[in-house]
PDB file of C-alpha atoms in Angstrom:
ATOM      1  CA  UNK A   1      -2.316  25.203  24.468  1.00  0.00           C
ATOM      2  CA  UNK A   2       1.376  26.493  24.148  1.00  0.00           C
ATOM      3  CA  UNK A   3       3.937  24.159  23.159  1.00  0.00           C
ATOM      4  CA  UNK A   4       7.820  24.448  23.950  1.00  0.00           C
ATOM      5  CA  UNK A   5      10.681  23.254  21.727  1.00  0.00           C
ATOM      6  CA  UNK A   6      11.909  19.475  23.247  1.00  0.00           C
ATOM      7  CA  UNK A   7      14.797  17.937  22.796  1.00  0.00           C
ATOM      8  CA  UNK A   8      14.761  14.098  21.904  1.00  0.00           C
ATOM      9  CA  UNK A   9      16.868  11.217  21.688  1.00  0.00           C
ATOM     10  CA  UNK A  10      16.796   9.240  18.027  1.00  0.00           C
ATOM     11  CA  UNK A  11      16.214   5.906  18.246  1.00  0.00           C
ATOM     12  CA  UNK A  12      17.919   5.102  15.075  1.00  0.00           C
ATOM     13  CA  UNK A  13      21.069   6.977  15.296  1.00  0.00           C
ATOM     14  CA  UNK A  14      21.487   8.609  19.306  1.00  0.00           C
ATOM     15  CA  UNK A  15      22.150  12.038  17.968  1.00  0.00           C
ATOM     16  CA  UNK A  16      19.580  14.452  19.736  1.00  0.00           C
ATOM     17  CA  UNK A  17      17.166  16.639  17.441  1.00  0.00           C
ATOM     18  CA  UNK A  18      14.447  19.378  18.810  1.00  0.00           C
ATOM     19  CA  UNK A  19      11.150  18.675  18.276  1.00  0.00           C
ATOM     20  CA  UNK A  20       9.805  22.088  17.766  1.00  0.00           C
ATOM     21  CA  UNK A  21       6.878  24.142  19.249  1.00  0.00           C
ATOM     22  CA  UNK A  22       5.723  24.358  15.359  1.00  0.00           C
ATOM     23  CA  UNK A  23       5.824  20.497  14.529  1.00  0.00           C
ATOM     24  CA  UNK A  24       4.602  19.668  17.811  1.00  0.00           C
ATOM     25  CA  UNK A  25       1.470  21.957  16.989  1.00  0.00           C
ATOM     26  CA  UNK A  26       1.162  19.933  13.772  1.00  0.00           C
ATOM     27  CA  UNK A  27       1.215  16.870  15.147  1.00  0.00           C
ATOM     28  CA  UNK A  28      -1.777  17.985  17.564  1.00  0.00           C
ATOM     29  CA  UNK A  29      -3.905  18.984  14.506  1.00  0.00           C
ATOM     30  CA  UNK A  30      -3.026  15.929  12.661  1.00  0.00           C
ATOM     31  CA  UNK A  31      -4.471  14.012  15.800  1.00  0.00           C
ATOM     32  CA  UNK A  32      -0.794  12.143  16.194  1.00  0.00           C
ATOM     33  CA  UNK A  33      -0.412  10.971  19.857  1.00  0.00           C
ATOM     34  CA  UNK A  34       3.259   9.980  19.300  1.00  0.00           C
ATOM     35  CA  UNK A  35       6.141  12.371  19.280  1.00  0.00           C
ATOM     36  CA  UNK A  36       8.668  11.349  16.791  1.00  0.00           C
ATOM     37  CA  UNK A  37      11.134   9.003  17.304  1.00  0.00           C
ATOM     38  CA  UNK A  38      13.645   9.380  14.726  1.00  0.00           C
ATOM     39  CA  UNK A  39      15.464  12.651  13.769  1.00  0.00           C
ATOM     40  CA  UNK A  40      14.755  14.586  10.322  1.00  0.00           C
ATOM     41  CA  UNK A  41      17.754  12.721   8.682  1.00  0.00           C
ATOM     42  CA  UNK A  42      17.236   9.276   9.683  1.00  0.00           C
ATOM     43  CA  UNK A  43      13.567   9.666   8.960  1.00  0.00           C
ATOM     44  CA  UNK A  44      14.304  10.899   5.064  1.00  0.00           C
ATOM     45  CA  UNK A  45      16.598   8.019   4.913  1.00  0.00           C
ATOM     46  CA  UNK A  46      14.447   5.629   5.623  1.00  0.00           C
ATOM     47  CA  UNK A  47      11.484   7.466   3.347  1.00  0.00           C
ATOM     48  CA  UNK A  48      14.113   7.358   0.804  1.00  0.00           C
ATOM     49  CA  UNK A  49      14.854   3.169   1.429  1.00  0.00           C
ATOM     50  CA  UNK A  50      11.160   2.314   1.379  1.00  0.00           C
ATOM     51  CA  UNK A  51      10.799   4.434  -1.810  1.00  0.00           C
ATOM     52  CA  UNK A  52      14.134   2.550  -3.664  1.00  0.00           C
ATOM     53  CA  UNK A  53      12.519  -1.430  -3.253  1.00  0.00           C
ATOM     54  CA  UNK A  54      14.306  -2.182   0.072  1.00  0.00           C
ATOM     55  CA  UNK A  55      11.802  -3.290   1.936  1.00  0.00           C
ATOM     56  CA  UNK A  56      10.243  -6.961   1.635  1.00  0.00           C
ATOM     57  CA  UNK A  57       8.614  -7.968  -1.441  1.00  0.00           C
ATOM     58  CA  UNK A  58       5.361  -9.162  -2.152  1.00  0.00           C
ATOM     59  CA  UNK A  59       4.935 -12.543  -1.810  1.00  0.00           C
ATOM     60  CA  UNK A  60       4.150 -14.176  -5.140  1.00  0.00           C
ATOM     61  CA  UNK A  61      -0.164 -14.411  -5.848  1.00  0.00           C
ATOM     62  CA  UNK A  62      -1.962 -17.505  -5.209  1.00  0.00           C
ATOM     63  CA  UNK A  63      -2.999 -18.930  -8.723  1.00  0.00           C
ATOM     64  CA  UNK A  64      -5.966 -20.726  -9.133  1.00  0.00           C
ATOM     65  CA  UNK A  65      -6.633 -23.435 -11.497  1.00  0.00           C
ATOM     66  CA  UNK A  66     -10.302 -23.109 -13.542  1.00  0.00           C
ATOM     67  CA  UNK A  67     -11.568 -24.039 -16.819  1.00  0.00           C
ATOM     68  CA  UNK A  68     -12.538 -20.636 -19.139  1.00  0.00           C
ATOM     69  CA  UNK A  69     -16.178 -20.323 -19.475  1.00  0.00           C
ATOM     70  CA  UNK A  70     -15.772 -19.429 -23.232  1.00  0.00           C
ATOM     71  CA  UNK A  71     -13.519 -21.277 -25.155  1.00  0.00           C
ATOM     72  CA  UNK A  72     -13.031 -25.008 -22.088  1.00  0.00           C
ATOM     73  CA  UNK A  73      -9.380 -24.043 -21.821  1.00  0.00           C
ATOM     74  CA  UNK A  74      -7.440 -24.435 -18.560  1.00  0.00           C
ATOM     75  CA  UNK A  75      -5.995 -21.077 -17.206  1.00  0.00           C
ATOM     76  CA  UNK A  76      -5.432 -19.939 -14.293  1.00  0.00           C
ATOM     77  CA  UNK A  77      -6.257 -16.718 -12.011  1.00  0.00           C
ATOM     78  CA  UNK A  78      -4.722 -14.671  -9.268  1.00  0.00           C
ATOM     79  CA  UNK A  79      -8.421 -15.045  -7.361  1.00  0.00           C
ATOM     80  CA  UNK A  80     -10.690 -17.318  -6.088  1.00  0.00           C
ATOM     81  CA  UNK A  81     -13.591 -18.414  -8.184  1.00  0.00           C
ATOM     82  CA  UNK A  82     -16.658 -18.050  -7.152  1.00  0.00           C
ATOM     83  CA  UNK A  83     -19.263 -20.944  -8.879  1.00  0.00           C
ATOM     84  CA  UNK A  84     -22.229 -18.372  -9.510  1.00  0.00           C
ATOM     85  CA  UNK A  85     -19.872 -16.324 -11.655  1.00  0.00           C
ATOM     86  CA  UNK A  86     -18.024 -17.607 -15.501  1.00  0.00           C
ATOM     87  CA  UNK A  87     -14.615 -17.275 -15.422  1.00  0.00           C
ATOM     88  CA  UNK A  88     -12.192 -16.524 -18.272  1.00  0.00           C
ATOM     89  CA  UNK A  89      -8.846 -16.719 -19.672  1.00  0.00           C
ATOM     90  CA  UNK A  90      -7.144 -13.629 -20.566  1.00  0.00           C
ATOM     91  CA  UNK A  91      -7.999 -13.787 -24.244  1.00  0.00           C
ATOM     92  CA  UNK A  92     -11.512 -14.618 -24.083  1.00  0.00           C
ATOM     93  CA  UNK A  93     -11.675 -11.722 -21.078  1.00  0.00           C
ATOM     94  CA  UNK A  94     -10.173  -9.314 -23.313  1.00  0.00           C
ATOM     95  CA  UNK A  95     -12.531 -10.468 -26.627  1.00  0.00           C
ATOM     96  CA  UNK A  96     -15.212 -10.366 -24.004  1.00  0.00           C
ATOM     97  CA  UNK A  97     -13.722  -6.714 -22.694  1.00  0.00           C
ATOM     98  CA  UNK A  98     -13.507  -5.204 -26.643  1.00  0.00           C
ATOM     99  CA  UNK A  99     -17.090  -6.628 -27.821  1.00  0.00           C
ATOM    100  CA  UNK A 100     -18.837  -5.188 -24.830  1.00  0.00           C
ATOM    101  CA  UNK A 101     -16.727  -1.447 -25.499  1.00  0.00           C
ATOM    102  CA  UNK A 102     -17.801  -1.790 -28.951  1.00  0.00           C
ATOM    103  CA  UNK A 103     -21.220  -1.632 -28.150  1.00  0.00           C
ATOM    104  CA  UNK A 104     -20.964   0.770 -25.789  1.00  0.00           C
ATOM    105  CA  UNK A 105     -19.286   2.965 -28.290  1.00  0.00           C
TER     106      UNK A 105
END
């Protein structure tokens, strides 16, 4: 299949851009079915936003409350427990973490 240099419109900004016989190649390899909408700049730009925090947070993790296994303190953890498996607070997970390393080791 030959391809031809196109010229589009950019969504973003209006300006037309050529989307080349070589990127339109590319694109076929890659198994893209879209042709690109946005022209080289206004693309990078908005690589370079998404890459500097812009975009929408994370909303913050659903804590649950449990009871540690170990020690009977309350704590709570950024999953759901399940009731086959002990649950533990950070410092009794990371005692827990070291004692099983050290026997490893």
């Amino acid at each position: 299949m030959s391809f031809v240099d196109k010229t589009l419109k950019c969504v973003e900004c209006g300006n037309d851009f050529v989307f080349s016989a070589g990127e339109q190649e590319f694109y076929q390899q890659k198994g893209l079915q879209n042709q690109p909408r946005r022209c080289p700049s206004c693309r990078a730009n908005r690589r370079a936003a998404a890459g500097s925090g812009t975009r929408t947070e994370r909303a913050p993790r659903e804590m649950h409350t449990v009871i540690c296994a170990d020690c009977g303190t309350e704590t709570q953890v950024p999953f759901l427990p399940r009731h086959d498996r002990p649950v533990y607070c950070s410092s009794c997970f990371e005692r827990r973490g070291l004692a099983r390393s050290r026997a490893e080791a």
